[in-house]
Short mmCIF file of C-alpha atoms (C1' of nucleotides) in Angstrom, two decimals:
data_model
loop_
_atom_site.label_atom_id
_atom_site.label_comp_id
_atom_site.label_asym_id
_atom_site.label_seq_id
_atom_site.Cartn_x
_atom_site.Cartn_y
_atom_site.Cartn_z
CA MET Z 16 0.00 0.00 0.00
CA ALA Z 17 3.02 2.25 0.13
CA SER Z 18 2.73 4.87 -2.55
CA GLU Z 19 5.71 5.62 -4.70
CA PRO Z 20 7.62 8.75 -3.77
CA ILE Z 21 6.47 11.56 -5.99
CA ARG Z 22 9.18 12.68 -8.39
CA LEU Z 23 9.42 16.32 -9.09
CA SER Z 24 11.59 17.95 -11.68
CA ARG Z 25 14.45 20.07 -10.45
CA SER Z 26 13.03 23.33 -11.69
CA THR Z 27 9.64 22.55 -10.18
CA THR Z 28 11.02 21.88 -6.73
CA ARG Z 29 13.22 24.91 -6.96
CA GLU Z 30 10.26 27.12 -7.81
CA GLY Z 31 8.17 25.56 -5.08
CA ARG Z 32 10.86 25.88 -2.45
CA GLU Z 33 11.63 29.45 -3.33
CA LYS Z 34 7.98 30.35 -3.20
CA ALA Z 35 7.50 28.60 0.14
CA ILE Z 36 10.48 30.45 1.61
CA PHE Z 37 9.28 33.69 0.09
CA GLU Z 38 5.79 33.41 1.54
CA ALA Z 39 7.11 32.36 4.93
CA ALA Z 40 9.47 35.31 4.90
CA ARG Z 41 6.66 37.70 4.03
CA SER Z 42 4.60 36.60 7.00
CA VAL Z 43 7.50 36.69 9.43
CA PHE Z 44 8.78 40.10 8.26
CA ALA Z 45 5.23 41.50 8.41
CA GLU Z 46 4.78 40.26 11.96
CA PHE Z 47 8.16 41.04 13.50
CA GLY Z 48 9.82 43.56 11.20
CA PHE Z 49 13.25 43.07 9.68
CA LYS Z 50 15.18 43.05 12.90
CA GLY Z 51 12.70 40.94 14.83
CA ALA Z 52 12.42 38.34 12.10
CA THR Z 53 14.67 35.30 12.38
CA THR Z 54 15.79 33.00 9.60
CA ALA Z 55 15.01 30.08 11.90
CA GLU Z 56 11.35 31.12 12.15
CA ILE Z 57 11.12 31.67 8.41
CA ALA Z 58 12.62 28.25 7.76
CA LYS Z 59 10.20 26.72 10.25
CA ARG Z 60 7.17 28.25 8.52
CA ALA Z 61 8.54 27.16 5.15
CA GLU Z 62 9.00 23.68 6.64
CA ILE Z 63 12.61 23.33 5.62
CA PRO Z 64 15.91 23.24 7.51
CA LYS Z 65 17.49 26.61 8.05
CA ALA Z 66 20.58 25.67 6.05
CA ASN Z 67 18.36 25.00 3.05
CA LEU Z 68 16.95 28.50 3.28
CA HIS Z 69 20.43 29.92 3.07
CA TYR Z 70 21.03 27.86 -0.04
CA TYR Z 71 18.28 29.78 -1.87
CA PHE Z 72 18.75 33.17 -0.22
CA PRO Z 73 22.30 33.70 0.99
CA THR Z 74 21.44 36.27 3.66
CA LYS Z 75 18.46 37.49 5.63
CA GLU Z 76 18.87 40.85 3.99
CA ALA Z 77 18.82 39.38 0.46
CA LEU Z 78 15.57 37.64 1.32
CA TYR Z 79 14.15 40.83 2.76
CA ARG Z 80 15.10 42.79 -0.34
CA ALA Z 81 13.42 40.23 -2.57
CA VAL Z 82 10.26 40.45 -0.48
CA THR Z 83 10.37 44.23 -0.46
CA GLU Z 84 10.85 44.57 -4.20
CA ASP Z 85 7.82 42.41 -4.69
CA VAL Z 86 5.79 44.77 -2.52
CA LEU Z 87 6.92 47.72 -4.61
CA THR Z 88 5.79 45.96 -7.78
CA ALA Z 89 2.33 45.46 -6.34
CA TRP Z 90 2.24 49.08 -5.28
CA LEU Z 91 3.04 50.26 -8.80
CA GLU Z 92 0.30 48.10 -10.26
CA ALA Z 93 -2.32 49.65 -8.02
CA ALA Z 94 -0.94 53.09 -8.76
CA SER Z 95 -1.60 52.67 -12.45
CA SER Z 96 -5.31 52.42 -11.80
CA PHE Z 97 -5.47 56.16 -11.31
CA ASP Z 98 -6.60 57.15 -14.77
CA GLU Z 99 -5.94 60.63 -15.99
CA SER Z 100 -8.38 60.42 -18.87
CA ALA Z 101 -11.37 59.71 -16.68
CA ASP Z 102 -13.31 62.38 -14.85
CA PRO Z 103 -12.33 62.98 -11.24
CA GLN Z 104 -15.15 61.03 -9.71
CA GLU Z 105 -14.38 57.95 -11.74
CA ALA Z 106 -10.63 58.20 -11.41
CA ILE Z 107 -10.65 58.71 -7.66
CA ALA Z 108 -13.26 56.02 -7.04
CA ALA Z 109 -11.31 53.55 -9.15
CA TYR Z 110 -8.06 54.36 -7.39
CA ILE Z 111 -9.50 54.06 -3.89
CA GLY Z 112 -11.23 50.85 -4.88
CA ALA Z 113 -8.02 49.38 -6.25
CA LYS Z 114 -6.12 50.35 -3.13
CA MET Z 115 -8.78 48.89 -0.86
CA ASP Z 116 -8.83 45.66 -2.83
CA MET Z 117 -5.08 45.49 -2.61
CA ALA Z 118 -5.15 45.92 1.16
CA ARG Z 119 -7.74 43.16 1.33
CA ALA Z 120 -5.98 40.78 -1.04
CA ASP Z 121 -2.49 41.31 0.32
CA PRO Z 122 -2.51 42.70 3.84
CA ILE Z 123 0.90 41.19 4.49
CA GLY Z 124 2.44 43.28 1.73
CA SER Z 125 0.97 46.40 3.28
CA ARG Z 126 2.36 45.46 6.67
CA ILE Z 127 5.81 44.91 5.28
CA TRP Z 128 5.63 48.37 3.77
CA ALA Z 129 4.48 49.84 7.06
CA SER Z 130 7.19 48.20 9.11
CA GLU Z 131 9.81 49.26 6.57
CA ILE Z 132 8.67 52.88 6.94
CA LEU Z 133 8.58 52.55 10.72
CA ARG Z 134 12.27 51.68 10.81
CA GLY Z 135 13.22 54.57 8.55
CA ALA Z 136 12.84 53.00 5.11
CA PRO Z 137 16.49 51.96 4.68
CA VAL Z 138 15.61 49.72 1.75
CA ILE Z 139 12.77 51.51 -0.05
CA GLY Z 140 13.97 55.01 0.76
CA ASP Z 141 15.31 55.39 -2.73
CA PHE Z 142 12.01 54.34 -4.24
CA LEU Z 143 10.17 56.89 -2.12
CA GLU Z 144 12.42 59.73 -3.21
CA THR Z 145 12.30 58.88 -6.90
CA THR Z 146 9.44 56.78 -8.27
CA LEU Z 147 6.89 57.60 -5.59
CA LEU Z 148 7.75 61.29 -5.63
CA ASP Z 149 7.42 61.40 -9.42
CA TRP Z 150 4.12 59.59 -9.24
CA ILE Z 151 2.56 61.90 -6.71
CA LYS Z 152 3.84 65.00 -8.49
CA SER Z 153 2.22 63.99 -11.75
CA ARG Z 154 -1.04 63.11 -10.00
CA GLU Z 155 -1.02 66.40 -8.15
CA THR Z 156 -0.90 68.15 -11.50
CA ILE Z 157 -3.97 66.27 -12.64
CA ILE Z 158 -5.85 67.01 -9.44
CA ARG Z 159 -4.95 70.69 -9.63
CA ARG Z 160 -6.24 70.80 -13.19
CA TRP Z 161 -9.52 69.39 -12.00
CA ILE Z 162 -9.68 71.91 -9.20
CA LYS Z 163 -9.12 74.75 -11.62
CA ALA Z 164 -11.86 73.37 -13.83
CA GLY Z 165 -14.18 73.52 -10.84
CA LYS Z 166 -14.57 69.77 -10.80
CA LEU Z 167 -13.01 69.46 -7.37
CA VAL Z 168 -13.05 71.61 -4.28
CA PRO Z 169 -9.88 73.66 -3.68
CA MET Z 170 -7.39 71.69 -1.63
CA GLU Z 171 -3.82 70.49 -1.38
CA PRO Z 172 -3.79 67.30 -3.49
CA ARG Z 173 -1.00 65.73 -1.49
CA TYR Z 174 -2.94 65.67 1.75
CA PHE Z 175 -5.84 64.12 -0.09
CA PHE Z 176 -3.62 61.28 -1.29
CA TYR Z 177 -2.35 60.84 2.25
CA MET Z 178 -5.95 60.32 3.36
CA ILE Z 179 -6.47 57.69 0.70
CA TRP Z 180 -3.24 55.90 1.51
CA ALA Z 181 -3.90 56.10 5.21
CA THR Z 182 -7.36 54.62 4.99
CA THR Z 183 -6.57 51.82 2.61
CA GLN Z 184 -3.40 50.95 4.48
CA HIS Z 185 -5.38 50.89 7.70
CA TYR Z 186 -7.57 48.06 6.49
CA ALA Z 187 -4.45 45.92 6.14
CA ASP Z 188 -2.21 47.06 8.98
CA PHE Z 189 -4.87 47.34 11.65
CA GLU Z 190 -6.81 44.25 10.72
CA GLY Z 191 -6.02 42.92 14.17
CA GLN Z 192 -7.70 45.90 15.78
CA MET Z 193 -10.73 45.58 13.52
CA VAL Z 194 -11.04 41.91 14.31
CA ALA Z 195 -11.00 42.67 18.02
CA LEU Z 196 -13.78 45.22 17.52
CA ASN Z 197 -15.74 42.82 15.32
CA GLY Z 198 -16.30 40.11 17.91
CA GLY Z 199 -13.09 38.30 17.10
CA LYS Z 200 -14.09 37.68 13.49
CA PRO Z 201 -12.38 39.17 10.45
CA LEU Z 202 -14.46 41.49 8.29
CA SER Z 203 -16.71 39.41 6.05
CA ASN Z 204 -16.69 40.10 2.34
CA ALA Z 205 -20.00 41.89 2.70
CA GLN Z 206 -18.66 44.05 5.51
CA PHE Z 207 -15.55 44.85 3.55
CA GLU Z 208 -17.47 45.79 0.43
CA LYS Z 209 -19.66 48.08 2.50
CA ALA Z 210 -16.62 49.66 4.08
CA LYS Z 211 -15.03 50.15 0.69
CA ALA Z 212 -18.17 51.77 -0.72
CA GLN Z 213 -18.40 54.07 2.28
CA VAL Z 214 -14.78 55.12 2.08
CA ILE Z 215 -15.20 55.98 -1.59
CA GLU Z 216 -18.44 57.82 -0.92
CA THR Z 217 -17.15 59.82 2.01
CA LEU Z 218 -13.93 60.86 0.32
CA LEU Z 219 -15.71 61.76 -2.91
CA ARG Z 220 -18.30 63.85 -1.06
CA GLY Z 221 -15.39 65.44 0.71
CA VAL Z 222 -13.74 66.74 -2.43
CA LEU Z 223 -16.49 67.06 -5.03
CA PRO Z 224 -18.22 70.44 -5.21
CA ALA Z 225 -21.76 70.53 -3.91
CA GLU Z 226 -24.26 69.74 -6.63
CA THR Z 227 -26.02 72.78 -7.97
CA MET B 18 38.45 74.90 38.22
CA ALA B 19 36.92 71.48 38.77
CA SER B 20 33.29 71.88 39.71
CA GLU B 21 31.93 69.92 42.61
CA PRO B 22 30.02 66.79 41.69
CA ILE B 23 26.35 67.59 41.72
CA ARG B 24 24.51 65.77 44.45
CA LEU B 25 21.08 64.56 43.67
CA SER B 26 18.60 63.08 46.07
CA ARG B 27 17.83 59.40 45.71
CA SER B 28 14.27 59.89 44.55
CA THR B 29 15.33 62.50 42.02
CA THR B 30 17.92 60.30 40.39
CA ARG B 31 15.54 57.38 40.43
CA GLU B 32 12.89 59.42 38.63
CA GLY B 33 15.40 60.73 36.15
CA ARG B 34 16.86 57.33 35.40
CA GLU B 35 13.47 55.73 35.01
CA LYS B 36 12.35 58.45 32.67
CA ALA B 37 15.51 58.21 30.58
CA ILE B 38 15.11 54.45 30.28
CA PHE B 39 11.44 54.88 29.50
CA GLU B 40 12.03 57.35 26.70
CA ALA B 41 14.86 55.32 25.25
CA ALA B 42 12.65 52.25 25.32
CA ARG B 43 9.84 54.10 23.55
CA SER B 44 12.07 55.09 20.67
CA VAL B 45 13.63 51.65 20.32
CA PHE B 46 10.31 49.78 20.50
CA ALA B 47 8.78 52.19 17.99
CA GLU B 48 11.64 51.67 15.57
CA PHE B 49 12.21 47.92 15.85
CA GLY B 50 9.08 46.48 17.44
CA PHE B 51 9.08 44.38 20.57
CA LYS B 52 11.05 41.48 19.15
CA GLY B 53 13.54 43.58 17.25
CA ALA B 54 14.26 45.84 20.19
CA THR B 55 17.24 44.97 22.38
CA THR B 56 17.83 45.93 25.96
CA ALA B 57 21.41 46.75 25.00
CA GLU B 58 20.23 49.36 22.51
CA ILE B 59 17.76 50.82 24.99
CA ALA B 60 20.46 51.05 27.63
CA LYS B 61 22.78 52.68 25.11
CA ARG B 62 20.21 55.37 24.23
CA ALA B 63 19.52 55.91 27.92
CA GLU B 64 23.28 56.20 28.44
CA ILE B 65 23.47 53.66 31.22
CA PRO B 66 24.94 50.16 31.55
CA LYS B 67 22.57 47.40 30.60
CA ALA B 68 22.66 45.90 34.09
CA ASN B 69 21.37 49.17 35.47
CA LEU B 70 18.40 49.03 33.15
CA HIS B 71 17.50 45.63 34.53
CA TYR B 72 17.64 47.05 38.02
CA TYR B 73 14.76 49.41 37.23
CA PHE B 74 12.84 47.16 34.85
CA PRO B 75 13.47 43.49 35.56
CA THR B 76 12.64 42.24 32.07
CA LYS B 77 12.28 43.57 28.54
CA GLU B 78 8.63 42.63 28.66
CA ALA B 79 8.01 44.56 31.88
CA LEU B 80 9.53 47.63 30.25
CA TYR B 81 7.44 47.10 27.14
CA ARG B 82 4.28 46.77 29.21
CA ALA B 83 5.04 50.00 31.03
CA VAL B 84 5.58 51.79 27.74
CA THR B 85 2.42 50.31 26.26
CA GLU B 86 0.22 51.24 29.22
CA ASP B 87 1.42 54.79 28.87
CA VAL B 88 0.33 54.78 25.23
CA LEU B 89 -3.11 53.57 26.23
CA THR B 90 -3.44 56.40 28.73
CA ALA B 91 -2.68 58.96 26.04
CA TRP B 92 -5.18 57.29 23.76
CA LEU B 93 -7.93 57.55 26.35
CA GLU B 94 -7.22 61.22 26.87
CA ALA B 95 -7.65 61.98 23.19
CA ALA B 96 -10.77 59.84 23.11
CA SER B 97 -12.43 62.00 25.72
CA SER B 98 -12.34 64.97 23.37
CA PHE B 99 -15.25 63.53 21.44
CA ASP B 100 -18.04 65.48 23.06
CA GLU B 101 -21.54 64.11 22.95
CA SER B 102 -23.18 67.37 23.92
CA ALA B 103 -21.79 69.32 20.99
CA ASP B 104 -23.32 69.25 17.53
CA PRO B 105 -21.79 66.77 15.08
CA GLN B 106 -19.70 69.28 13.22
CA GLU B 107 -18.07 70.56 16.38
CA ALA B 108 -17.66 67.17 18.01
CA ILE B 109 -16.12 65.54 14.96
CA ALA B 110 -13.85 68.48 14.19
CA ALA B 111 -12.64 68.56 17.78
CA TYR B 112 -11.99 64.84 17.83
CA ILE B 113 -10.08 64.78 14.56
CA GLY B 114 -8.11 67.82 15.67
CA ALA B 115 -7.21 66.20 18.97
CA LYS B 116 -6.15 63.00 17.24
CA MET B 117 -4.05 64.90 14.71
CA ASP B 118 -2.38 66.90 17.44
CA MET B 119 -1.65 63.72 19.32
CA ALA B 120 -0.03 62.13 16.26
CA ARG B 121 2.05 65.26 15.86
CA ALA B 122 3.03 65.60 19.50
CA ASP B 123 3.72 61.93 20.11
CA PRO B 124 4.41 60.06 16.89
CA ILE B 125 6.43 57.49 18.81
CA GLY B 126 3.41 56.50 20.86
CA SER B 127 1.41 55.98 17.68
CA ARG B 128 4.16 53.84 16.23
CA ILE B 129 4.31 51.67 19.30
CA TRP B 130 0.58 51.15 18.99
CA ALA B 131 0.94 50.28 15.30
CA SER B 132 3.73 47.79 15.83
CA GLU B 133 1.83 46.20 18.70
CA ILE B 134 -1.17 45.68 16.40
CA LEU B 135 1.08 44.39 13.63
CA ARG B 136 2.31 41.57 15.81
CA GLY B 137 -1.20 40.58 16.86
CA ALA B 138 -1.73 42.83 19.89
CA PRO B 139 -0.64 40.31 22.52
CA VAL B 140 -0.39 43.02 25.17
CA ILE B 141 -3.20 45.46 24.35
CA GLY B 142 -5.58 42.83 22.97
CA ASP B 143 -7.56 42.94 26.17
CA PHE B 144 -7.87 46.70 25.99
CA LEU B 145 -9.13 46.50 22.42
CA GLU B 146 -11.82 43.97 23.30
CA THR B 147 -13.06 45.83 26.35
CA THR B 148 -12.36 49.54 26.72
CA LEU B 149 -11.96 50.36 23.06
CA LEU B 150 -14.99 48.30 22.07
CA ASP B 151 -17.10 50.02 24.73
CA TRP B 152 -15.88 53.39 23.58
CA ILE B 153 -16.70 52.86 19.94
CA LYS B 154 -20.08 51.35 20.72
CA SER B 155 -21.13 54.35 22.72
CA ARG B 156 -19.87 56.75 20.05
CA GLU B 157 -21.68 54.79 17.37
CA THR B 158 -24.89 55.36 19.25
CA ILE B 159 -24.28 59.07 19.25
CA ILE B 160 -23.46 59.12 15.55
CA ARG B 161 -26.55 57.10 14.73
CA ARG B 162 -28.68 59.53 16.67
CA TRP B 163 -27.25 62.36 14.62
CA ILE B 164 -27.92 60.45 11.42
CA LYS B 165 -31.55 59.88 12.41
CA ALA B 166 -31.88 63.56 13.19
CA GLY B 167 -30.70 64.30 9.66
CA LYS B 168 -27.55 65.98 10.90
CA LEU B 169 -25.30 63.43 9.25
CA VAL B 170 -25.50 61.46 6.06
CA PRO B 171 -26.53 57.80 6.47
CA MET B 172 -23.48 55.62 7.01
CA GLU B 173 -21.90 52.97 9.17
CA PRO B 174 -20.32 54.95 12.03
CA ARG B 175 -17.62 52.39 12.62
CA TYR B 176 -16.08 52.79 9.17
CA PHE B 177 -16.10 56.51 9.66
CA PHE B 178 -14.07 56.16 12.84
CA TYR B 179 -11.70 53.87 11.01
CA MET B 180 -11.10 56.64 8.50
CA ILE B 181 -10.35 59.10 11.26
CA TRP B 182 -8.02 56.72 13.07
CA ALA B 183 -6.32 55.75 9.84
CA THR B 184 -5.62 59.30 8.78
CA THR B 185 -4.42 60.60 12.10
CA GLN B 186 -2.31 57.51 12.70
CA HIS B 187 -0.82 57.92 9.25
CA TYR B 188 0.68 61.28 10.12
CA ALA B 189 2.67 59.59 12.86
CA ASP B 190 3.48 56.16 11.46
CA PHE B 191 4.32 57.25 7.93
CA GLU B 192 6.19 60.37 8.82
CA GLY B 193 9.22 58.83 7.14
CA GLN B 194 7.36 58.54 3.89
CA MET B 195 6.07 62.09 4.13
CA VAL B 196 9.54 63.39 4.82
CA ALA B 197 10.84 61.62 1.73
CA LEU B 198 8.08 63.23 -0.35
CA ASN B 199 8.71 66.62 1.23
CA GLY B 200 12.27 67.06 0.03
CA GLY B 201 13.77 65.35 3.07
CA LYS B 202 12.28 67.84 5.49
CA PRO B 203 9.65 67.06 8.10
CA LEU B 204 6.30 68.80 7.73
CA SER B 205 6.58 72.33 9.05
CA ASN B 206 4.07 73.54 11.59
CA ALA B 207 2.33 75.51 8.87
CA GLN B 208 2.16 72.49 6.61
CA PHE B 209 0.85 70.35 9.40
CA GLU B 210 -1.83 72.85 10.37
CA LYS B 211 -2.92 73.04 6.77
CA ALA B 212 -3.06 69.27 6.55
CA LYS B 213 -5.07 69.08 9.73
CA ALA B 214 -7.55 71.68 8.51
CA GLN B 215 -7.94 69.86 5.23
CA VAL B 216 -8.48 66.49 6.87
CA ILE B 217 -11.18 67.97 9.07
CA GLU B 218 -12.78 69.75 6.14
CA THR B 219 -12.77 66.80 3.81
CA LEU B 220 -14.13 64.37 6.37
CA LEU B 221 -16.80 66.80 7.51
CA ARG B 222 -17.91 67.49 3.94
CA GLY B 223 -17.95 63.74 3.51
CA VAL B 224 -20.51 63.12 6.22
CA LEU B 225 -22.47 66.35 6.61
CA PRO B 226 -25.63 66.62 4.52
CA ALA B 227 -25.45 69.07 1.63
CA GLU B 228 -26.57 72.54 2.65
CA THR B 229 -30.06 73.33 1.52
"C1'" DA W 17 25.05 2.27 -15.19
"C1'" DG W 18 27.79 5.88 -13.97
"C1'" DA W 19 29.64 10.57 -13.89
"C1'" DA W 20 28.49 15.39 -12.84
"C1'" DG W 21 26.08 18.76 -10.97
"C1'" DA W 22 22.20 20.42 -7.92
"C1'" DA W 23 19.98 20.20 -3.65
"C1'" DT W 24 19.63 18.87 1.25
"C1'" DT W 25 21.00 18.76 5.93
"C1'" DG W 26 23.08 18.14 10.73
"C1'" DA W 27 26.74 19.93 13.01
"C1'" DC W 28 28.99 23.73 13.99
"C1'" DC W 29 30.88 28.84 14.38
"C1'" DG W 30 31.52 33.46 16.51
"C1'" DA W 31 28.47 37.18 17.80
"C1'" DT W 32 24.55 38.79 20.12
"C1'" DT W 33 20.51 38.01 22.94
"C1'" DG W 34 17.94 38.71 27.68
"C1'" DG W 35 19.10 38.28 32.09
"C1'" DT W 36 22.04 37.29 36.64
"C1'" DC W 37 25.18 38.18 40.28
"C1'" DA W 38 28.36 39.68 43.59
"C1'" DA W 39 31.20 43.26 44.58
"C1'" DA W 40 31.71 48.16 44.86
"C1'" DC W 41 29.81 52.50 45.59
"C1'" DT W 42 26.38 56.19 47.22
"C1'" DT W 43 22.91 58.06 50.01
"C1'" DA W 44 20.01 58.19 54.11
"C1'" DT W 45 19.38 57.34 59.10
"C1'" DC W 46 20.66 57.13 63.82
"C1'" DG E 26 30.87 58.21 61.81
"C1'" DA E 27 29.02 53.85 61.58
"C1'" DT E 28 25.47 50.98 59.94
"C1'" DA E 29 21.89 49.91 56.81
"C1'" DA E 30 19.59 50.42 52.55
"C1'" DG E 31 19.54 51.72 47.82
"C1'" DT E 32 22.14 51.97 43.49
"C1'" DT E 33 25.68 50.99 40.02
"C1'" DT E 34 28.49 48.06 37.27
"C1'" DG E 35 31.75 44.67 34.90
"C1'" DA E 36 31.92 40.03 34.38
"C1'" DC E 37 29.47 36.35 33.24
"C1'" DC E 38 25.72 32.80 31.63
"C1'" DA E 39 22.81 29.82 28.67
"C1'" DA E 40 20.12 30.47 24.64
"C1'" DT E 41 19.56 32.18 20.24
"C1'" DC E 42 21.23 34.82 16.33
"C1'" DG E 43 22.83 34.79 11.12
"C1'" DG E 44 25.59 32.20 8.55
"C1'" DT E 45 29.10 28.25 7.02
"C1'" DC E 46 30.55 23.80 5.62
"C1'" DA E 47 31.37 19.21 4.36
"C1'" DA E 48 29.06 15.07 3.84
"C1'" DT E 49 25.15 13.03 1.83
"C1'" DT E 50 21.27 12.41 -1.28
"C1'" DC E 51 18.83 13.31 -5.42
"C1'" DT E 52 18.24 14.53 -10.37
"C1'" DT E 53 19.86 14.88 -14.88
"C1'" DC E 54 22.54 13.65 -18.75
"C1'" DT E 55 25.33 10.51 -21.52
#
DNA sequence: AGAAGAATTGACCGATTGGTCAAACTTATC
DNA sequence: GATAAGTTTGACCAATCGGTCAATTCTTCT
């Protein structure tokens, strides 16, 4: 009755192992931060010996960088959903929605970002000062154009983006707090969709001119 | 020319030492989280030998608990600024303002809170499930009353509070990101006041009924 | 089947971790 | 000024840290 040992190709196992280590690392870094994370704990969650982990990722820092770069990629994808061609209401709603969905789908990524910022952004600092700065500058231009056209209330675009980032990030980073306030249960899909709709509605009402 | 050694009373030095350790611990916990923080680093920032630290706080956890309880106290103080007797506009504006000021005055406290939530709130979990839950329930009642009276737009009060918490927390936790986007300089007082005003304005517009 | 390379792993390394301890020192009390 | 109590500190400890290494096992290719 003993089943034959399953044979896996080299490349398949390599991919699988790397992915397992990667996911384990994400969860550990999100929970404990870079300094608090240990390669032993990551190896344990990946269900491999620690020495094997160091075969795929030579150092803890290399692993952390890989994880972090992945988070940046996801961030850029969500950023692209802010569409200049659309009217403000559509563009802003789509962007908030995309950010909320991202926080829901990948809270761990958000937490890694948060903990990286908390420790002074030694790894993504460069990204913040270049790519992110460029992104927000170009979006500020769009928002200002809309304000001038009377399509949005006068305001400082940057602080508006901070509100969006803050709120969407919150749904990932403070999930633990929300769970505690929700009777120990995570937000259901229905609850989350309602929250998302309300966030969009409130922020839109907050920046759209009163209807005439 | 050698000045006499300054003599300090026992209780004075004790207070001073404890406070120095406490402040050093706050900054280290905020930066590295509980697990990433080391007593050696705390002692270094407090400018005392590590053994002396353990004389005042027997364990790292005891020190962390002391720091955390202090954060909770500050939180409760800000919470009390939400005044039931006032009209919604006043009450909400005052609460957001108080929260923003708190994030500005004590960003480290906010970061300790954030990193405690990130690791699953093992220490303040109890507080979340009791005091914080009670607080938000009672405030939800107030908000709902205002909604019924037509003073606020229909909404789920809880998600509104999440937006407030998210935004105010963001100004503390993501200060690093804001600095990077602000040409390497922290927000000036003027910038911060403008941001605060805009947050209040946007959120109020978001939940107040359109003027008739 | 056998050689060659890739992957796995237990044992191990020096450095750092949280914490202890006894000896020395300082302040308060009589 | 002597005794007691409170405080400070370097030396030290076992446990854990990130990382290494050589021996072994597995996969692929001829």
